[in-house]
Tab-separated table of C-alpha atoms and ligand atoms in Angstrom:
chain	number	residue	atom	x	y	z
A	2	MET	CA	20.241	69.971	43.688
A	3	LYS	CA	19.187	70.703	47.915
A	4	ILE	CA	17.911	74.004	48.748
A	5	SER	CA	18.446	75.918	51.921
A	6	TYR	CA	16.005	78.380	53.162
A	7	SER	CA	15.581	78.930	57.171
A	8	LEU	CA	12.641	79.580	59.049
A	9	GLU	CA	12.896	82.187	61.888
A	10	SER	CA	10.088	83.437	64.029
A	11	ASN	CA	10.195	86.917	63.021
A	12	SER	CA	12.408	88.523	59.863
A	13	LYS	CA	12.454	91.375	58.236
A	14	GLU	CA	13.873	89.827	54.683
A	15	GLY	CA	11.359	87.454	55.059
A	16	PHE	CA	7.775	86.097	54.220
A	17	PRO	CA	5.338	85.048	56.752
A	18	LEU	CA	4.481	81.026	56.230
A	19	LEU	CA	1.001	81.716	57.316
A	20	ARG	CA	-2.107	78.953	56.217
A	21	ARG	CA	-5.596	79.632	57.178
A	22	GLY	CA	-4.380	81.524	60.275
A	23	PHE	CA	-1.934	79.172	61.460
A	24	GLU	CA	2.002	80.370	61.552
A	25	TYR	CA	4.445	78.754	61.077
A	26	GLY	CA	7.364	81.444	60.765
A	27	TRP	CA	9.107	83.484	58.590
A	28	ILE	CA	10.917	81.879	55.236
A	29	THR	CA	14.341	83.658	54.356
A	30	ALA	CA	15.458	82.106	50.718
A	31	ALA	CA	18.791	81.349	49.844
A	32	ALA	CA	20.234	81.939	46.512
A	33	ARG	CA	18.069	80.599	43.872
A	34	PRO	CA	19.258	77.229	42.365
A	35	SER	CA	20.422	76.918	39.180
A	36	MET	CA	18.589	74.845	36.514
A	37	PRO	CA	19.560	70.842	36.484
A	38	SER	CA	20.707	69.166	33.441
A	39	ALA	CA	19.101	67.048	31.881
A	40	SER	CA	20.780	63.946	33.567
A	41	GLU	CA	19.882	65.053	37.031
A	42	VAL	CA	16.572	65.353	36.041
A	43	SER	CA	15.889	62.020	35.184
A	44	LYS	CA	17.887	60.365	38.084
A	45	ALA	CA	15.934	62.355	40.457
A	46	TRP	CA	12.619	61.243	38.772
A	47	HIS	CA	13.523	57.666	39.407
A	48	ASN	CA	14.310	58.169	42.783
A	49	HIS	CA	11.403	59.588	43.310
A	50	GLU	CA	12.403	62.856	44.169
A	51	PRO	CA	10.560	66.186	43.597
A	52	ILE	CA	12.332	68.414	40.612
A	53	PHE	CA	12.943	72.295	40.940
A	54	LEU	CA	12.990	73.570	37.173
A	55	PRO	CA	13.590	77.550	38.517
A	56	ALA	CA	12.661	80.201	35.767
A	57	ILE	CA	12.233	77.352	33.012
A	58	LEU	CA	8.829	79.368	31.398
A	59	ASP	CA	10.357	82.365	31.707
A	60	ASP	CA	11.103	82.871	27.631
A	61	THR	CA	7.299	82.275	26.601
A	62	LEU	CA	5.554	83.234	30.120
A	63	PRO	CA	4.923	87.238	28.575
A	64	LEU	CA	3.235	86.021	25.800
A	65	TYR	CA	0.475	84.720	28.012
A	66	GLN	CA	-0.053	88.290	29.981
A	67	SER	CA	-3.153	89.104	29.006
A	68	GLU	CA	-4.660	85.443	29.567
A	69	LEU	CA	-3.299	85.462	32.750
A	70	ALA	CA	-5.322	88.733	33.394
A	71	GLN	CA	-8.640	87.217	31.953
A	72	ALA	CA	-7.989	84.216	34.116
A	73	ASN	CA	-7.389	86.793	37.344
A	74	LEU	CA	-10.501	88.383	36.336
A	75	PHE	CA	-12.770	85.441	35.788
A	76	MET	CA	-11.316	84.154	39.557
A	77	GLU	CA	-12.570	86.928	41.104
A	78	GLN	CA	-15.914	86.761	39.508
A	79	ILE	CA	-16.245	83.375	40.976
A	80	ARG	CA	-14.743	84.471	44.439
A	81	GLN	CA	-17.240	86.776	44.591
A	82	GLY	CA	-20.145	85.116	43.761
A	83	ALA	CA	-20.905	84.923	39.929
A	84	GLU	CA	-22.892	81.597	38.982
A	85	LEU	CA	-19.601	79.799	36.723
A	86	SER	CA	-22.566	78.734	34.070
A	87	GLU	CA	-23.109	82.437	33.373
A	88	VAL	CA	-19.472	83.773	33.275
A	89	LEU	CA	-18.900	80.672	31.154
A	90	GLU	CA	-22.092	82.113	28.984
A	91	THR	CA	-20.499	85.453	28.447
A	92	GLU	CA	-19.512	86.779	25.012
A	93	ALA	CA	-15.830	86.246	26.245
A	94	TYR	CA	-16.064	82.510	27.016
A	95	ASP	CA	-18.538	81.439	24.812
A	96	SER	CA	-16.639	82.905	21.517
A	97	ARG	CA	-13.820	80.475	22.855
A	98	LEU	CA	-15.987	77.640	23.519
A	99	GLN	CA	-17.882	77.566	20.611
A	100	PRO	CA	-18.224	75.421	18.465
A	101	ALA	CA	-16.483	72.548	19.881
A	102	PHE	CA	-18.155	72.925	23.693
A	103	GLU	CA	-21.505	73.204	23.983
A	104	LEU	CA	-23.130	73.898	27.640
A	105	SER	CA	-25.233	71.101	28.329
A	106	GLY	CA	-25.922	71.818	32.019
A	107	ALA	CA	-24.631	73.047	35.757
A	108	SER	CA	-25.196	71.650	39.397
A	109	PHE	CA	-24.073	73.103	42.837
A	110	GLU	CA	-22.597	69.960	43.678
A	111	ASP	CA	-24.513	69.590	47.337
A	112	ASN	CA	-23.117	66.679	48.504
A	113	ASP	CA	-19.543	68.104	48.255
A	114	GLU	CA	-19.479	71.037	50.702
A	115	GLN	CA	-15.979	72.631	49.296
A	116	ALA	CA	-17.601	72.714	45.810
A	117	ILE	CA	-18.949	76.311	44.199
A	118	GLU	CA	-20.337	74.978	40.751
A	119	LYS	CA	-19.766	71.987	38.189
A	120	VAL	CA	-20.703	73.163	34.690
A	121	ILE	CA	-20.612	70.196	32.242
A	122	PHE	CA	-20.323	70.532	28.199
A	123	ASP	CA	-20.645	68.482	25.271
A	124	CYS	CA	-17.950	68.369	22.554
A	125	TRP	CA	-19.113	68.557	19.064
A	126	GLU	CA	-16.868	67.488	15.893
A	127	ASN	CA	-18.391	68.343	12.549
A	128	ASP	CA	-21.729	68.231	13.696
A	129	GLU	CA	-21.105	65.395	15.617
A	130	MET	CA	-21.564	64.722	19.588
A	131	VAL	CA	-17.963	62.879	20.626
A	132	ALA	CA	-18.550	63.337	24.049
A	133	ASP	CA	-20.527	64.301	26.719
A	134	ASN	CA	-19.948	65.531	30.676
A	135	LEU	CA	-17.137	66.698	29.993
A	136	TRP	CA	-16.842	69.318	33.113
A	137	CYS	CA	-15.154	72.066	34.766
A	138	LYS	CA	-15.605	72.089	38.581
A	139	ALA	CA	-15.019	75.518	41.029
A	140	SER	CA	-14.201	74.562	43.775
A	141	TRP	CA	-13.282	76.249	47.790
A	142	LEU	CA	-9.613	75.147	48.961
A	143	SER	CA	-11.103	75.199	52.725
A	144	PHE	CA	-13.439	75.955	55.092
A	145	ASP	CA	-11.853	78.823	56.329
A	146	GLU	CA	-13.477	82.287	55.820
A	147	GLU	CA	-10.700	83.895	56.025
A	148	ASP	CA	-9.158	81.815	53.024
A	149	GLY	CA	-9.780	83.034	49.568
A	150	SER	CA	-7.888	80.142	48.012
A	151	LEU	CA	-9.783	78.332	45.036
A	152	ARG	CA	-9.300	75.959	42.105
A	153	PHE	CA	-10.982	75.283	39.117
A	154	ARG	CA	-10.850	70.976	37.927
A	155	PHE	CA	-11.274	69.547	34.381
A	156	SER	CA	-12.204	66.576	34.623
A	157	PHE	CA	-15.466	63.880	33.203
A	158	GLY	CA	-17.643	61.626	33.431
A	159	TYR	CA	-18.987	60.408	37.572
A	160	GLU	CA	-16.682	61.959	39.713
A	161	GLY	CA	-14.950	59.383	41.805
A	162	TYR	CA	-16.136	56.355	40.261
A	163	GLU	CA	-14.760	56.895	36.597
A	164	ASP	CA	-11.622	55.009	36.026
A	165	VAL	CA	-10.296	57.947	33.825
A	166	ALA	CA	-7.144	56.416	32.340
A	167	ALA	CA	-9.528	53.669	30.464
A	168	ASP	CA	-10.707	56.837	28.455
A	169	PRO	CA	-7.918	58.502	26.862
A	170	VAL	CA	-10.266	60.026	24.068
A	171	ARG	CA	-12.428	62.036	27.158
A	172	GLN	CA	-9.382	62.716	28.820
A	173	GLY	CA	-7.773	64.102	26.438
A	174	LEU	CA	-11.029	66.261	25.351
A	175	ALA	CA	-11.254	67.561	29.170
A	176	ALA	CA	-7.419	68.853	28.888
A	177	LYS	CA	-9.040	70.635	25.525
A	178	LEU	CA	-11.578	71.936	27.516
A	179	THR	CA	-9.127	73.635	29.917
A	180	ASP	CA	-7.163	75.083	27.227
A	181	THR	CA	-10.248	76.729	25.665
A	182	ILE	CA	-11.029	78.308	29.283
A	183	PHE	CA	-7.346	78.878	30.655
A	184	PRO	CA	-5.298	79.262	27.544
A	185	GLU	CA	-2.222	80.024	29.066
A	186	SER	CA	-2.000	76.532	30.094
A	187	ALA	CA	-0.115	76.095	26.629
A	188	ALA	CA	2.819	77.840	28.240
A	189	VAL	CA	3.299	74.334	29.996
A	190	THR	CA	2.277	72.284	27.438
A	191	THR	CA	3.779	74.120	24.223
A	192	HIS	CA	6.804	74.593	25.958
A	193	PRO	CA	9.701	73.254	23.731
A	194	THR	CA	12.299	72.621	26.795
A	195	LEU	CA	10.122	71.805	29.382
A	196	ASN	CA	8.524	69.312	26.676
A	197	THR	CA	11.988	67.955	25.899
A	198	ILE	CA	13.058	67.565	29.944
A	199	LEU	CA	9.512	65.323	30.083
A	200	GLN	CA	10.424	63.188	26.844
A	201	THR	CA	13.755	62.409	28.427
A	202	MET	CA	12.503	61.752	31.769
A	203	LEU	CA	9.771	59.229	31.072
A	204	ASP	CA	10.808	58.176	27.473
A	205	CYS	CA	8.577	58.336	25.886
A	206	SER	CA	8.399	60.443	22.407
A	207	ARG	CA	4.982	62.752	23.408
A	208	VAL	CA	3.585	63.396	26.750
A	209	GLY	CA	0.139	64.109	27.897
A	210	PHE	CA	-1.210	66.985	30.355
A	211	MET	CA	-3.984	65.172	31.825
A	212	GLU	CA	-6.628	65.381	34.945
A	213	ARG	CA	-5.985	69.487	34.884
A	214	ILE	CA	-6.387	71.789	37.610
A	215	VAL	CA	-5.896	75.325	37.794
A	216	TYR	CA	-5.250	76.805	40.886
A	217	PHE	CA	-5.903	80.189	42.713
A	218	ASN	CA	-3.363	80.090	45.988
A	219	ALA	CA	-4.525	83.306	47.702
A	220	PRO	CA	-2.374	84.637	51.077
A	221	ASN	CA	-3.210	82.549	53.874
A	222	GLY	CA	-4.552	79.680	51.950
A	223	GLY	CA	-2.793	76.707	50.669
A	224	ALA	CA	-2.996	72.483	50.891
A	225	GLN	CA	-1.885	70.401	53.353
A	226	MET	CA	0.046	67.313	53.069
A	227	HIS	CA	-0.996	65.216	50.445
A	228	HIS	CA	-0.189	63.236	47.497
A	229	ASP	CA	-2.052	63.186	44.035
A	230	VAL	CA	-1.279	59.278	43.030
A	231	GLU	CA	-4.108	58.427	40.522
A	232	ARG	CA	-3.942	55.296	38.059
A	233	GLY	CA	-2.932	56.161	34.827
A	234	HIS	CA	-0.954	59.337	35.339
A	235	GLU	CA	3.437	59.072	36.056
A	236	GLY	CA	2.881	62.440	38.531
A	237	VAL	CA	2.192	66.347	38.183
A	238	VAL	CA	4.088	69.422	37.036
A	239	PHE	CA	2.964	72.504	38.914
A	240	ALA	CA	4.292	75.798	37.122
A	241	GLN	CA	3.853	78.715	38.848
A	242	MET	CA	2.182	81.222	36.234
A	243	ASN	CA	1.978	84.519	38.563
A	244	GLY	CA	2.565	85.261	42.517
A	245	SER	CA	4.472	82.785	44.794
A	246	THR	CA	4.035	79.618	47.129
A	247	PHE	CA	5.966	78.084	49.323
A	248	TRP	CA	6.390	73.871	49.011
A	249	LEU	CA	7.591	71.239	51.065
A	250	ALA	CA	7.934	68.135	48.580
A	251	LEU	CA	9.243	64.675	49.506
A	252	SER	CA	8.591	60.962	48.663
A	253	LYS	CA	6.782	59.450	50.848
A	254	PRO	CA	9.436	56.729	52.283
A	255	LYS	CA	11.498	60.124	53.037
A	256	LEU	CA	8.565	61.718	54.952
A	257	MET	CA	8.657	58.625	57.195
A	258	ASP	CA	12.105	58.823	57.696
A	259	GLU	CA	11.773	62.635	58.757
A	260	ILE	CA	8.881	61.796	60.953
A	261	GLU	CA	10.866	58.748	62.563
A	262	ALA	CA	13.880	60.840	62.734
A	263	PHE	CA	11.618	64.270	64.635
A	264	LEU	CA	9.712	61.556	67.140
A	265	ALA	CA	13.256	60.121	68.141
A	266	ARG	CA	14.590	63.725	69.013
A	267	ALA	CA	11.296	64.729	70.348
A	268	PRO	CA	10.906	64.569	74.061
A	269	SER	CA	9.186	61.290	74.766
A	270	ASP	CA	5.643	61.880	76.649
A	271	GLN	CA	5.037	63.748	73.203
A	272	TRP	CA	3.212	62.309	70.623
A	273	SER	CA	2.554	59.307	72.174
A	274	HIS	CA	-0.071	58.320	69.526
A	275	LEU	CA	2.280	58.608	66.338
A	276	ARG	CA	5.220	57.238	68.638
A	277	LYS	CA	2.922	54.293	68.775
A	278	LEU	CA	2.554	53.853	65.171
A	279	ALA	CA	5.577	54.908	63.526
A	280	SER	CA	7.192	51.597	65.787
A	281	ASP	CA	5.708	49.905	62.741
A	282	ARG	CA	6.670	51.280	59.592
A	283	GLN	CA	3.508	49.366	57.356
A	284	ALA	CA	1.430	50.535	60.433
A	285	LEU	CA	2.786	54.414	59.696
A	286	SER	CA	2.308	54.046	56.109
A	287	ASP	CA	-0.905	52.494	56.052
A	288	TYR	CA	-2.093	55.244	58.806
A	289	LEU	CA	-1.002	58.397	56.027
A	290	GLU	CA	-3.552	56.335	53.731
A	291	ASP	CA	-5.947	56.742	55.516
A	292	ARG	CA	-8.422	59.964	54.999
A	293	ASP	CA	-8.869	60.603	58.739
A	294	HIS	CA	-4.895	60.937	60.234
A	295	GLU	CA	-5.300	63.580	62.560
A	296	TRP	CA	-2.450	62.602	64.292
A	297	ALA	CA	0.279	62.573	61.592
A	298	GLU	CA	-1.339	65.842	60.180
A	299	GLU	CA	-0.778	67.451	64.006
A	300	LEU	CA	2.548	66.494	63.084
A	301	ILE	CA	3.210	67.372	59.267
A	302	ASP	CA	0.550	70.172	58.988
A	303	ARG	CA	0.310	72.276	62.568
A	304	THR	CA	4.250	72.028	64.171
A	305	PRO	CA	5.989	74.616	63.030
A	306	ALA	CA	9.393	72.597	64.490
A	307	PHE	CA	8.606	69.970	61.881
A	308	PHE	CA	8.368	72.425	59.386
A	309	GLN	CA	12.066	73.236	60.287
A	310	HIS	CA	13.041	70.050	60.216
A	311	LEU	CA	12.014	69.397	56.762
A	312	ILE	CA	13.531	73.221	55.705
A	313	GLU	CA	16.591	71.852	57.050
A	314	GLY	CA	16.108	68.410	55.376
A	315	GLY	CA	16.049	70.811	51.833
A	316	TYR	CA	12.511	69.613	51.090
A	317	ALA	CA	11.683	73.444	50.552
A	318	TYR	CA	10.782	75.542	47.798
A	319	VAL	CA	9.771	78.652	46.786
A	320	LEU	CA	8.213	79.202	43.214
A	321	GLU	CA	7.863	82.188	41.539
A	322	PRO	CA	6.400	82.930	38.288
A	323	GLY	CA	7.814	80.769	35.306
A	324	ASP	CA	9.186	78.440	38.042
A	325	VAL	CA	7.883	74.583	37.878
A	326	LEU	CA	7.718	71.795	40.125
A	327	LEU	CA	7.998	67.886	38.951
A	328	MET	CA	6.280	65.184	41.164
A	329	PRO	CA	6.284	61.660	40.680
A	330	GLN	CA	3.484	60.038	41.695
A	331	GLN	CA	3.867	56.686	40.442
A	332	SER	CA	2.730	54.745	43.309
A	333	LEU	CA	1.171	55.244	46.869
A	334	GLU	CA	4.470	53.797	48.301
A	335	THR	CA	7.035	56.310	46.317
A	336	CYS	CA	4.812	59.492	45.725
A	337	VAL	CA	6.307	62.570	46.501
A	338	TRP	CA	3.604	64.598	49.194
A	339	HIS	CA	3.365	67.932	49.056
A	340	SER	CA	2.159	70.545	51.162
A	341	VAL	CA	2.051	74.501	50.025
A	342	ILE	CA	1.040	77.904	51.321
A	343	CYS	CA	0.566	80.890	49.614
A	344	LEU	CA	3.697	83.651	49.791
A	345	GLY	CA	3.264	87.255	49.569
A	346	ASP	CA	-0.092	89.209	49.729
A	347	GLU	CA	-1.065	88.536	45.785
A	348	THR	CA	-3.484	85.500	45.000
A	349	GLY	CA	-1.180	83.548	42.535
A	350	GLU	CA	-2.159	81.232	39.421
A	351	GLY	CA	-0.776	77.792	39.609
A	352	LEU	CA	-1.106	74.960	36.611
A	353	SER	CA	-1.337	71.803	38.202
A	354	PHE	CA	-1.340	68.816	35.584
A	355	ALA	CA	-1.126	65.002	35.535
A	356	ILE	CA	1.430	63.739	32.959
A	357	LYS	CA	1.519	60.867	30.648
A	358	LYS	CA	3.529	59.248	28.276
A	359	LEU	CA	1.615	58.825	24.622
B	7	FE2	FE1	-0.907	68.260	45.082
């Protein structure tokens, strides 16, 4: 399932890889890969490899064009400074939210510099309140004024403290809140072929889509290399709804192999701190988990030659509307790390849902 792209210093046919003012080169795509078989998907999943499902949503995505247009408008309003709580109280959203979700508060999250606003809801069923403190939180993806990327994250309770896996009822209701505000979520959650693939892969009869994030990656934006391990889910499904994104995605053991291979070829007077760490694989593994891992970030996030190295290794993917990327996240040791860059000049919507067996 390896896909080959090439990274050039300049190219007439390709797209520039540009993230927050940093230029990595121009990416030119090889032929689009074909759809893997169910057995190839399961094998790759159990080997902790990312799985690219090209155009899998193409059959149903046209059904959600008005919802996607509405979501784009919503994103633009927030990007231009509208208050999230006020937009959610307008007729267009209030009519969707009522009667199940009642807005109970809003917070500007002063302790979180990337946060824009968090809006909190109670959930009602037949005149009975069944959950409180379900929330939708809008955040910038960076501090860069030239990066208009933002995301809407849905969860519940006290952020950073809550064991979300311990309360499947509220987790399910936070997912339902996403369906209400971004109904195009159903393009993923109800897609028959995708669900069959996921059920076979996870060996279960139903898959839950939890801890949902709706991304709007803008030109010059994206995410640094990271993972999404959280207790209670197996991995992440990312679906490109419109726009386009470039990805590097590989399991942590492979990432460490590639760091070691790259350093072995680099001049010996370069990367001295990282080289010392990498001589002890466990130390490198632990260091990557540190909140501050600047010596590694310098290599894996800001070195075009390392991007080139990973692209040549077959770890690059280009997601177009209708494409899905699956990323196993079972443990800190095996999880797929990934790095994202917006491609082209359109701010594109992507759905990132954690998957769990139900
Ligand atoms: Fe992620």
